[in-house]
GROMACS .gro file of C-alpha atoms in nm:
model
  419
    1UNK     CA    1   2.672  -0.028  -0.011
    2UNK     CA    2   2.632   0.285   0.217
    3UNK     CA    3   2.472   0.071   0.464
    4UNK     CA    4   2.171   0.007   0.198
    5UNK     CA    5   1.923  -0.335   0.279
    6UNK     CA    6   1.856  -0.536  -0.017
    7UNK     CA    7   1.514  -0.503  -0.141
    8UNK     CA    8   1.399  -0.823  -0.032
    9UNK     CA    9   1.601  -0.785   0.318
   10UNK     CA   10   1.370  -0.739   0.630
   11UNK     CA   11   1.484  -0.652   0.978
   12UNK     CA   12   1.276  -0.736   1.279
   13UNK     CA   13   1.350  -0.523   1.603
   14UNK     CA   14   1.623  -0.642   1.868
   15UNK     CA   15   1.378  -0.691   2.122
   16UNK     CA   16   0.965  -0.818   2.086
   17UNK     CA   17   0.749  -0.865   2.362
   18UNK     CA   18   0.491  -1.146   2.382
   19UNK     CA   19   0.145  -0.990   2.381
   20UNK     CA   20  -0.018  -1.003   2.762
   21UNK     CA   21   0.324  -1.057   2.964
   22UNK     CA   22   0.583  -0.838   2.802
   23UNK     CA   23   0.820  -1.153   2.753
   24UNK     CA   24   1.111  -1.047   2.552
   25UNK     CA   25   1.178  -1.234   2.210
   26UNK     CA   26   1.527  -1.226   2.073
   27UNK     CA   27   1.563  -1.142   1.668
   28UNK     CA   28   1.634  -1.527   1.620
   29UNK     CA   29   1.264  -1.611   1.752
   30UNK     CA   30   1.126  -1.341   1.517
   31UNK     CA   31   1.275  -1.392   1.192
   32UNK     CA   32   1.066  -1.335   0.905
   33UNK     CA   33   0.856  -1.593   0.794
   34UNK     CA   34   0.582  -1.725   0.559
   35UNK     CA   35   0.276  -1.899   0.674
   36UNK     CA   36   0.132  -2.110   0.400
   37UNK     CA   37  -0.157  -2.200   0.570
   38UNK     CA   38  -0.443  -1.946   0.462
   39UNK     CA   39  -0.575  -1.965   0.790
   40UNK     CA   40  -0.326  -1.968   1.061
   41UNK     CA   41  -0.092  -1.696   1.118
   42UNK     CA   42   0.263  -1.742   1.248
   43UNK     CA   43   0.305  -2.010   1.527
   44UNK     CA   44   0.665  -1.995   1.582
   45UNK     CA   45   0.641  -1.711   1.869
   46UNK     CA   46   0.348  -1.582   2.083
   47UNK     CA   47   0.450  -1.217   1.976
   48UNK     CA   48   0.253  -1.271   1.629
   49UNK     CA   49  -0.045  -1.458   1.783
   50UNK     CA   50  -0.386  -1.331   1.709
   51UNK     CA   51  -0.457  -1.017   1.892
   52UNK     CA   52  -0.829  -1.173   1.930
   53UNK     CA   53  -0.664  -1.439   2.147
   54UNK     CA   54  -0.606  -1.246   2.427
   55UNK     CA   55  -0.809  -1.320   2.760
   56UNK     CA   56  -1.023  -0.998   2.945
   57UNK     CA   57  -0.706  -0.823   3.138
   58UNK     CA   58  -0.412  -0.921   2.882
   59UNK     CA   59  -0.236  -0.536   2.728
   60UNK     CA   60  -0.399  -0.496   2.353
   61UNK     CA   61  -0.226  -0.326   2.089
   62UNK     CA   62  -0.364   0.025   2.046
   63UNK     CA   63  -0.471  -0.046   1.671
   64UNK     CA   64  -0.486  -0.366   1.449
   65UNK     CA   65  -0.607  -0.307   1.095
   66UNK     CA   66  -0.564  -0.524   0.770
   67UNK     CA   67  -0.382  -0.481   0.468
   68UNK     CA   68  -0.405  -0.620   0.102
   69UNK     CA   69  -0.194  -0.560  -0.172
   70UNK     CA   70  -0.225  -0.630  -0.601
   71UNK     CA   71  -0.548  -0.862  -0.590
   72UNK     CA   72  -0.517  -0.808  -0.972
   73UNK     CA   73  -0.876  -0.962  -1.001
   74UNK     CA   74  -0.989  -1.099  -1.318
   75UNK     CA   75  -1.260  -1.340  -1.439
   76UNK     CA   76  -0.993  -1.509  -1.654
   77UNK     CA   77  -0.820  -1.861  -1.637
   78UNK     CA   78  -0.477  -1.871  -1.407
   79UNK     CA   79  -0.176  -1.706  -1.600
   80UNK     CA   80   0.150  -1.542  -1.641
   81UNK     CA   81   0.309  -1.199  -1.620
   82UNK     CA   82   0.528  -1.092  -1.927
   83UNK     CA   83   0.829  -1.174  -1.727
   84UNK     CA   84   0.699  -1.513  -1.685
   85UNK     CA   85   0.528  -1.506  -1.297
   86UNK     CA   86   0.280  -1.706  -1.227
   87UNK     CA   87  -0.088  -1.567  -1.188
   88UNK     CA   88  -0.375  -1.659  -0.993
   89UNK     CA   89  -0.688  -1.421  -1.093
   90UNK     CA   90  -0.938  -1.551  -0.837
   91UNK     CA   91  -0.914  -1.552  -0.459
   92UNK     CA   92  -1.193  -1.593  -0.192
   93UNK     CA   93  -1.311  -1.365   0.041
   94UNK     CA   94  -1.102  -1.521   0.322
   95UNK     CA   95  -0.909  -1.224   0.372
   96UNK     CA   96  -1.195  -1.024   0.402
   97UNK     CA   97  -1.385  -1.269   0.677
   98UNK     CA   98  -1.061  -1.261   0.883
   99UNK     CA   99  -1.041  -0.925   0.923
  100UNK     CA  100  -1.375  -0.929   1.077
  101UNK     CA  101  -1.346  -1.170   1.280
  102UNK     CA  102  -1.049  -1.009   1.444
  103UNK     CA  103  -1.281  -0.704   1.391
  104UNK     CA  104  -0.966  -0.488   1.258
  105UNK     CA  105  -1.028  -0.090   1.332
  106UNK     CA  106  -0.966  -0.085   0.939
  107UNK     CA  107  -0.829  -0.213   0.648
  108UNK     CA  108  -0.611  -0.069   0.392
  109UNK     CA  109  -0.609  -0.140   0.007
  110UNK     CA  110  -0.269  -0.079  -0.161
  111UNK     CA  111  -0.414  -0.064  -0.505
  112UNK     CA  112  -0.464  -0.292  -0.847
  113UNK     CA  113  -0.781  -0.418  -0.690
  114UNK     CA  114  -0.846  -0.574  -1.073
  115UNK     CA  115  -0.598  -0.638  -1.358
  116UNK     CA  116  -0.573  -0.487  -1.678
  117UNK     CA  117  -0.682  -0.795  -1.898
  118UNK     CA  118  -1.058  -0.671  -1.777
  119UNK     CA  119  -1.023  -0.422  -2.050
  120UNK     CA  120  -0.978  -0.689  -2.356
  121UNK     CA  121  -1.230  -0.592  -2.543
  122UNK     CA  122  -1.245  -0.907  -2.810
  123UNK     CA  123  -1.182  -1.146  -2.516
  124UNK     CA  124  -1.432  -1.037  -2.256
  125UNK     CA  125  -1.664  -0.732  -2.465
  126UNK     CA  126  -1.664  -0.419  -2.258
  127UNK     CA  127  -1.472  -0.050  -2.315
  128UNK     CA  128  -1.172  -0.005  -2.494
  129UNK     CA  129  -0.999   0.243  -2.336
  130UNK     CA  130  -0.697   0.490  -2.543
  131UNK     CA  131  -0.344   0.289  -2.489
  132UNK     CA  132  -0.162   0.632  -2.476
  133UNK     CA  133  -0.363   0.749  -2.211
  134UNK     CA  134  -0.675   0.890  -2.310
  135UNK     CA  135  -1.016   0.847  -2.257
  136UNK     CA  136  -1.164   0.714  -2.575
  137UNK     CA  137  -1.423   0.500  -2.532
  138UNK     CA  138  -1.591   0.232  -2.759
  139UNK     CA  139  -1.930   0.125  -2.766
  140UNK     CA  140  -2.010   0.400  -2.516
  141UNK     CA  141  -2.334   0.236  -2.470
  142UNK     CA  142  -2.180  -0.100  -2.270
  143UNK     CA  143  -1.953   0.108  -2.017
  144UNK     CA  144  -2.273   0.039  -1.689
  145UNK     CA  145  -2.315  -0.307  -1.810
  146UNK     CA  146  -2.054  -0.463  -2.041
  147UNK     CA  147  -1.732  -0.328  -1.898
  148UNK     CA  148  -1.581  -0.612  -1.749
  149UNK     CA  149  -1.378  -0.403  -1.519
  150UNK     CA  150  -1.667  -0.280  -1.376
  151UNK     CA  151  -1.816  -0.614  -1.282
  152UNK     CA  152  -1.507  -0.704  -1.201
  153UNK     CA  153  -1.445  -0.471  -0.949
  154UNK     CA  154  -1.808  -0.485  -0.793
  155UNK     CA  155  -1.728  -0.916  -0.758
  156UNK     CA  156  -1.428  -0.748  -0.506
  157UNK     CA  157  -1.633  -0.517  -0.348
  158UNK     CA  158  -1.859  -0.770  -0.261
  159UNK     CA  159  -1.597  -1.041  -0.116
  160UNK     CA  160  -1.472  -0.743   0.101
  161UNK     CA  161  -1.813  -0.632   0.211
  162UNK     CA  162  -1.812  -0.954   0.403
  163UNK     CA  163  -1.584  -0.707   0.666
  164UNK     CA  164  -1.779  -0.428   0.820
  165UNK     CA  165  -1.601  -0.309   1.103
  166UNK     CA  166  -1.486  -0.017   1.005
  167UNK     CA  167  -1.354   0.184   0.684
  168UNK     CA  168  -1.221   0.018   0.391
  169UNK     CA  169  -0.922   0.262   0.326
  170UNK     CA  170  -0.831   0.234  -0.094
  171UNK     CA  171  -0.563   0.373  -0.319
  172UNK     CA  172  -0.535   0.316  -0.661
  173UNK     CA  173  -0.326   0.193  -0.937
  174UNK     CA  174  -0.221   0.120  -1.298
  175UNK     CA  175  -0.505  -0.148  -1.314
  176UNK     CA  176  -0.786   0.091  -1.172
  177UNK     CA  177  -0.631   0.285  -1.454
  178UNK     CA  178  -0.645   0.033  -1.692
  179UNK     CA  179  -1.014  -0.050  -1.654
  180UNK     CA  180  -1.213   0.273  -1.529
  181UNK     CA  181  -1.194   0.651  -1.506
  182UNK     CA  182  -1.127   0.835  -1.200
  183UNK     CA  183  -1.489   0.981  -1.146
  184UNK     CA  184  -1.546   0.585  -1.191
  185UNK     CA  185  -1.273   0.466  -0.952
  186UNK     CA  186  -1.447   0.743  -0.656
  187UNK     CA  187  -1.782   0.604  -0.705
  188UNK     CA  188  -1.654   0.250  -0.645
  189UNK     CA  189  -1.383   0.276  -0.417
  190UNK     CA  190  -1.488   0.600  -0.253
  191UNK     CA  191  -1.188   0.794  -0.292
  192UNK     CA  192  -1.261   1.153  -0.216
  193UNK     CA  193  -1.065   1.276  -0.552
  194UNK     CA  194  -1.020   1.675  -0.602
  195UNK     CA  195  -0.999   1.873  -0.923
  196UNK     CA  196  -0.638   2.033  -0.964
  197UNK     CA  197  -0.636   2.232  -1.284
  198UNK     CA  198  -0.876   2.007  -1.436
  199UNK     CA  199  -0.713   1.713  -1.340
  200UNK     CA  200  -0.882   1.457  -1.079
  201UNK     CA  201  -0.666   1.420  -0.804
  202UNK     CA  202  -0.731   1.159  -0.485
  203UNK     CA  203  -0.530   1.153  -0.196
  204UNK     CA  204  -0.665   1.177   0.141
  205UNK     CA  205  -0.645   1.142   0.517
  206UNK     CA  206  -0.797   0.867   0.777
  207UNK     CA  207  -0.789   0.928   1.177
  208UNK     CA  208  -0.799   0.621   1.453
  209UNK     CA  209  -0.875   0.759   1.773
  210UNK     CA  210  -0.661   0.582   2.047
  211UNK     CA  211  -0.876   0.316   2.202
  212UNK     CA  212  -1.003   0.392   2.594
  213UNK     CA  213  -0.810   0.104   2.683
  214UNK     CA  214  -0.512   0.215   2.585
  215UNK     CA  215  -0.492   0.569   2.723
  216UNK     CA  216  -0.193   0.653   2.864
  217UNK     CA  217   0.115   0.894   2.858
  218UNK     CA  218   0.292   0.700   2.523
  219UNK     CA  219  -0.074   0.617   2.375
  220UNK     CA  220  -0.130   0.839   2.023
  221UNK     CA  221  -0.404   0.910   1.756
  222UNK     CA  222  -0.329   0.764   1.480
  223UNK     CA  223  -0.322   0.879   1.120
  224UNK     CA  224  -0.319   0.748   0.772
  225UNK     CA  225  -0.206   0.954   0.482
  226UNK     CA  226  -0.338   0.829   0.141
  227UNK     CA  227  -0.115   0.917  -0.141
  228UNK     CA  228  -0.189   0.965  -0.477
  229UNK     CA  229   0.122   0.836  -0.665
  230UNK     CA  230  -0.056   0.831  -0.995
  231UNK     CA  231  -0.144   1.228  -0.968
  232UNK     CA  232   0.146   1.292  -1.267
  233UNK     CA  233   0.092   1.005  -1.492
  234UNK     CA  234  -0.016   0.938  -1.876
  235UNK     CA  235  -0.283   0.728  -1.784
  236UNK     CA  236  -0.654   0.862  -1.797
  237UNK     CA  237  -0.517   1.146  -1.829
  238UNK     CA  238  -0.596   1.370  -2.198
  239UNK     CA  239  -0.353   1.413  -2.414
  240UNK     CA  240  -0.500   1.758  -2.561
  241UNK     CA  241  -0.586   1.913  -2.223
  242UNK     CA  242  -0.428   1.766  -1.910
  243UNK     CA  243  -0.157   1.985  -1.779
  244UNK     CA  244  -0.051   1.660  -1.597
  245UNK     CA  245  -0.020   1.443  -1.818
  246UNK     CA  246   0.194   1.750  -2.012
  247UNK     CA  247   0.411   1.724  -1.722
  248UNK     CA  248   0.449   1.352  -1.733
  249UNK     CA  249   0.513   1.326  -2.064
  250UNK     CA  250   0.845   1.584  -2.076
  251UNK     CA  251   0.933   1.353  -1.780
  252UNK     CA  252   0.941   1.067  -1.981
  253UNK     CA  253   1.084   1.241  -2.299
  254UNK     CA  254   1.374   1.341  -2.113
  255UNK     CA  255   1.451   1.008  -1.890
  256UNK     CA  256   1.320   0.768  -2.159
  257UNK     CA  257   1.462   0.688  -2.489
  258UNK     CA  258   1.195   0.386  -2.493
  259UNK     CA  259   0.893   0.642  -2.546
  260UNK     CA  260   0.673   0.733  -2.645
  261UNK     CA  261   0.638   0.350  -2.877
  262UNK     CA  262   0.728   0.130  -2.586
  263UNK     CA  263   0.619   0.419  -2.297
  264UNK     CA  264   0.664   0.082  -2.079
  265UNK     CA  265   1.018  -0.080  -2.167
  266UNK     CA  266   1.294   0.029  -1.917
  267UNK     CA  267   1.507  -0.134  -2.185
  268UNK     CA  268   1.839   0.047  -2.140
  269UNK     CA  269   1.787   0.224  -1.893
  270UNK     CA  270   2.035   0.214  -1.517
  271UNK     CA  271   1.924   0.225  -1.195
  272UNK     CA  272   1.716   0.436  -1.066
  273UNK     CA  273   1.609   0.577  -1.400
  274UNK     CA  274   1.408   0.223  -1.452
  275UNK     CA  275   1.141   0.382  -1.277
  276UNK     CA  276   1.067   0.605  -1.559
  277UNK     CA  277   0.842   0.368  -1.754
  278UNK     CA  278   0.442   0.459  -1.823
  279UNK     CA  279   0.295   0.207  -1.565
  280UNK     CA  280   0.457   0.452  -1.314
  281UNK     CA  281   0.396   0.848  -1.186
  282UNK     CA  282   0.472   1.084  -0.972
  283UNK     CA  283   0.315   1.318  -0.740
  284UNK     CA  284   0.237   1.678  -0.774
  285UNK     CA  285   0.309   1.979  -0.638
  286UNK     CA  286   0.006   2.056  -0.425
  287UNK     CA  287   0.027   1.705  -0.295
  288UNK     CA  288   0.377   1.739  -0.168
  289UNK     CA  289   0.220   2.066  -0.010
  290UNK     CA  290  -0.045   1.878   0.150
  291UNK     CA  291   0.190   1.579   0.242
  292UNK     CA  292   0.400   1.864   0.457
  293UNK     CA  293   0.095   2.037   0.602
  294UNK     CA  294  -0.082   1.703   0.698
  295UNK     CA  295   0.260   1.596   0.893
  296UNK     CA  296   0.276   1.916   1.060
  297UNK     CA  297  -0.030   1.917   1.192
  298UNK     CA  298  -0.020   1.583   1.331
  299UNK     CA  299   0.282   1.680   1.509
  300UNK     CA  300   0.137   1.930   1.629
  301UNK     CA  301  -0.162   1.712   1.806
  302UNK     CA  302   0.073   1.476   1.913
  303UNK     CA  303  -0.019   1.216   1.610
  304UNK     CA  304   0.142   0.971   1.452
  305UNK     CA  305   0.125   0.864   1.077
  306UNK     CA  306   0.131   0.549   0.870
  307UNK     CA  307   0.174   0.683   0.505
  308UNK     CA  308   0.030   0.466   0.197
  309UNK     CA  309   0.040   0.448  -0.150
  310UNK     CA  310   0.055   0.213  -0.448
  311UNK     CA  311   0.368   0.267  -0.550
  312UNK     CA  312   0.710   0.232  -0.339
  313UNK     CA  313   0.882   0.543  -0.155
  314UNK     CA  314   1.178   0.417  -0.064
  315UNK     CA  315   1.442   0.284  -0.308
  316UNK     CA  316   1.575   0.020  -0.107
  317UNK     CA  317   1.225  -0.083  -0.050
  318UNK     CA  318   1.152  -0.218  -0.384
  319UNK     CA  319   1.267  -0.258  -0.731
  320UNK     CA  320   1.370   0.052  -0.951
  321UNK     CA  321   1.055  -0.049  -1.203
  322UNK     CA  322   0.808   0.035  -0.945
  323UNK     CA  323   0.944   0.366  -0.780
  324UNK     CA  324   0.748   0.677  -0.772
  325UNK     CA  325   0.862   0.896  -1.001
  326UNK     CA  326   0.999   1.194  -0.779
  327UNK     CA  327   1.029   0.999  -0.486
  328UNK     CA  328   1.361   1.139  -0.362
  329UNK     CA  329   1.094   1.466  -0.296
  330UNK     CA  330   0.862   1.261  -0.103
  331UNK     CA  331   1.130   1.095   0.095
  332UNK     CA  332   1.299   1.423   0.175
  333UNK     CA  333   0.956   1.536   0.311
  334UNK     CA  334   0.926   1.234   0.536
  335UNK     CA  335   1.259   1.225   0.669
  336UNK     CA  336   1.182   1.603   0.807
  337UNK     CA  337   0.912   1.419   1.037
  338UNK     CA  338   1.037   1.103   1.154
  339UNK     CA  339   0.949   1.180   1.523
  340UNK     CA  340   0.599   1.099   1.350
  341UNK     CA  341   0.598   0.879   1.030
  342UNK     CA  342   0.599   0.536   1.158
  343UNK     CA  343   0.580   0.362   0.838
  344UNK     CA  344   0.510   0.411   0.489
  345UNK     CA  345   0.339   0.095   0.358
  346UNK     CA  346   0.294   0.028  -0.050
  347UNK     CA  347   0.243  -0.240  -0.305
  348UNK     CA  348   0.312  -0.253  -0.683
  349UNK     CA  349   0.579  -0.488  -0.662
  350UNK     CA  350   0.456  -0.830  -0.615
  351UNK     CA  351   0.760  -1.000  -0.418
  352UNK     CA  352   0.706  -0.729  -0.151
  353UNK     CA  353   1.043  -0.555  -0.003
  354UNK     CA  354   1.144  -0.400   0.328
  355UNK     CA  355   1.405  -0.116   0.437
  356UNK     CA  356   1.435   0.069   0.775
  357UNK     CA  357   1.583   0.396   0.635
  358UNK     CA  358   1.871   0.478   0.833
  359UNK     CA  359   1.869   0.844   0.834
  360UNK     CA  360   1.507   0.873   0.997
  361UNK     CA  361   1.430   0.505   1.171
  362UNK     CA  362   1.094   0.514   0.912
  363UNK     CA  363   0.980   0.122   0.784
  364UNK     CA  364   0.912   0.124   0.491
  365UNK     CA  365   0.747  -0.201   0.398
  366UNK     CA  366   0.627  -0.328   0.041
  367UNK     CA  367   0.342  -0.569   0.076
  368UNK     CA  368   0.358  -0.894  -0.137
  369UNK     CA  369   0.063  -0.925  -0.373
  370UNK     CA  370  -0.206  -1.146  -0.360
  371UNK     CA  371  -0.248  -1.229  -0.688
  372UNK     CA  372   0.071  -1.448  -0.713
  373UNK     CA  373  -0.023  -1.702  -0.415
  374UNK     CA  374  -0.210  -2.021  -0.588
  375UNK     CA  375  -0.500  -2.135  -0.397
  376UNK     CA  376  -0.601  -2.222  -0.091
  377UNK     CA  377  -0.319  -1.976   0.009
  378UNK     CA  378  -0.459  -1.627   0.052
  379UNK     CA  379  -0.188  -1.369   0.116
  380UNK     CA  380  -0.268  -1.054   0.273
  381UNK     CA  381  -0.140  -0.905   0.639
  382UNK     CA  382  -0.277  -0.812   1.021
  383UNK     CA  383  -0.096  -0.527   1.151
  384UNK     CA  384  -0.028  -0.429   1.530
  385UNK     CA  385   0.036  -0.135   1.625
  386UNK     CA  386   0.192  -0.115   1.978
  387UNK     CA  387   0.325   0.222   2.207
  388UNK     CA  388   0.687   0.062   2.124
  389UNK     CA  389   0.674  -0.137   1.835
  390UNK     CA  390   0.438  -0.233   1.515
  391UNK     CA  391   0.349  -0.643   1.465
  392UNK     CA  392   0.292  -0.721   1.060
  393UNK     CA  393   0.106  -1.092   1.088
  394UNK     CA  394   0.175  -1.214   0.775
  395UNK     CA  395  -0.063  -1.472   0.614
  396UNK     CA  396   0.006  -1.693   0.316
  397UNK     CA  397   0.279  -1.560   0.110
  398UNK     CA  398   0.338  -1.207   0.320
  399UNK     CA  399   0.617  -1.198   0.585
  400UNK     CA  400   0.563  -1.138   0.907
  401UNK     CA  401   0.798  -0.907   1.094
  402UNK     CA  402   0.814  -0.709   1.435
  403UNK     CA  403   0.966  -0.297   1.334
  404UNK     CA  404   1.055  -0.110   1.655
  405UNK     CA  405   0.943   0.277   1.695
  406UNK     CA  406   1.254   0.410   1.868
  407UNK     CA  407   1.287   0.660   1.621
  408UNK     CA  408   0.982   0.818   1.736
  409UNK     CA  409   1.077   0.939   2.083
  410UNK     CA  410   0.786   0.853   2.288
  411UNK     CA  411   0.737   0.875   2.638
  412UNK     CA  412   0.729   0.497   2.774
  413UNK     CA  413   0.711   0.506   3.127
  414UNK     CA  414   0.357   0.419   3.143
  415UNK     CA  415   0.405   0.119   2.909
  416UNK     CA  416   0.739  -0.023   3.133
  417UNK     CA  417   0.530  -0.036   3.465
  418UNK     CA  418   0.311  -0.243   3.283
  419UNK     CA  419   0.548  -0.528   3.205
   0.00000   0.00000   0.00000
């Protein structure tokens, strides 16, 4: 298996520490696990206990932010996907109050913040947007007020606005997709897109400062790269004009038997060539150029970088469906700075996934998706981020794990005499 992890595999690092003391935890205290309560995080060890728990004098991480992945939300009875998953449109702002409680530096959004059923037009009455891609709108005059995606997404926005200590970081999906336009996506999610050849574009960067607390020798800035994984795609894209969606349509001609009628089937397809469906893309070239420059410089100032996007990086991270198209580029990119990608973080696949790739020491970790946890469970994550090692506090449905940073060569003298 060349040493490959399933995609639903996780590995926890050989050696945790409990929070204030530095008590080591074996592997067999930290296995992953699921906490079905939506409002208690793992018990099991002290390692994954609420960083808000610790007394005036106990070591903090140097950053805790939030993650949520595939709310999907809809203002439509409880479901099923077309392979037969269960559904659950609706979810509280739990998530949201939990983060600011814990008062989280930040909070990243991995994307399909509302589902696509927000566009049925004889269900719900809103915009009908072009199912090869397009922008063709119906009934022009309803997009403000009678696009359900719209309210849709504003009902989210205002769940998550009960957090407000700090920035909300968002990428986007097939579902933004689905629903809005990109100048419409920016205004609501506030993602700084770009014009590339005519093309909106949004992928962008996101600095923590290391805390005063925490300043030391092994103490770093932290960085998070937003990538655009829908920047080569069919979707919102015109058919007459784009010169991306050009390029993602020869992409699928030549992988794809399936399309252009069923653009989405992966129907006969092997492997890795199941991620060239239409709910998919792939990123550009002046993104990969920006990728490169971004993880240069951050090396250069002696940062270190948690990369996100919607889609999945790594192919033992996930399942072929949900790959980036021209991941193997991205990867290859990544790789050449593993002294400072820590992680690369995603969603798109629901069931969530985990590798540690073996040639760099980079996690790459799928998030599970909210929108398949029933109620009261809310699924979403806490994240740690430690000089050694990076805590994900899994709640609901989303494991928790404990990924060590050895692959990033730090200097951890100052963090030893502290144990």
């Amino acid at each position: 298996t060349n040493g490959r992890t399933s995609p639903l595999a996780r590995r926890t690092s050989s050696l945790a520490y409990d929070n204030g003391s530095k008590k080591k935890y074996s592997r067999q205290d930290l296995r992953r696990q699921r906490s079905n309560s939506p409002a208690k995080t793992i018990s099991t060890t002290t390692a994954l206990e609420s960083s808000s728990s610790l007394s005036n004098g106990e070591i903090k991480p140097l950053y805790t932010f939030g993650v949520l992945a595939d709310i999907q939300y809809a203002p439509i009875p409880d479901g099923y996907s077309y392979g037969g998953n269960p559904r659950y449109y609706r979810h509280s702002e739990h998530a949201a109050k939990h983060f600011q409680e814990e008062k989280v530096q930040c909070v990243v959004n991995l994307g399909d913040i509302v589902d696509g059923k927000c566009a049925d037009v004889e269900r719900w009455g809103g915009s009908v947007r072009d199912g090869r891609g397009g922008e063709e709108i119906i009934q022009e005059e309803k997009k403000a007020s009678g696009n359900v995606g719209h309210e849709a997404i504003d009902e989210v926005l205002e769940a998550l606005s009960a957090y407000k200590s700090g920035n909300i970081l968002h990428t986007y999906g097939n579902h933004e997709l689905y629903n809005l336009s990109r100048r419409e996506i920016s205004q609501k999610l506030s993602i700084p897109f770009k014009i590339e050849n005519g093309d909106l574009v949004g992928y962008y960067d996101h600095l923590l400062n290391v805390p005063e607390h925490r300043s030391s020798v092994s103490s770093f800035n932290l960085r998070f790269l937003v990538i655009d994984s829908y920047d080569v795609c069919l979707l919102d894209r015109c058919a007459e004009t784009s010169p991306k969606r050009q390029t993602a349509h020869e992409i699928l001609t030549k992988h794809n038997p399936n399309y252009p009628e069923q653009e989405n089937s992966p129907e006969g397809l092997a492997g890795l060539s199941k991620r060239f469906v239409g709910f998919n893309g792939g990123v550009d070239t002046p993104q990969m150029e920006w990728l490169e420059q971004s993880l240069k410089m951050a090396r250069e100032n002696n940062e270190k970088v948690i990369v996100c996007s919607h889609q999945p990086i790594h192919p033992d991270s996930t399942w072929p469906t949900c790959l980036i198209w021209n991941f193997d580029e991205i990867l290859a990119i990544l790789r050449t700075y593993d002294d400072v990608v820590i992680a690369s973080f995603s969603g798109h696949a629901h069931k969530g996934g985990y590798v540690r790739d073996e040639m760099s020491g980079i996690h790459f970790r799928t998030f599970e998706a909210m929108l398949e946890s029933p109620e009261p469970i809310s699924t979403y994550a806490i994240v740690d981020v430690w000089e050694d090692h990076l805590v994900v506090r899994g709640l609901g449905d989303c494991v928790s794990d404990v990924y060590d940073l050895d692959h990033l060569n730090l200097d951890l003298k100052s963090v030893h005499s502290q144990a």
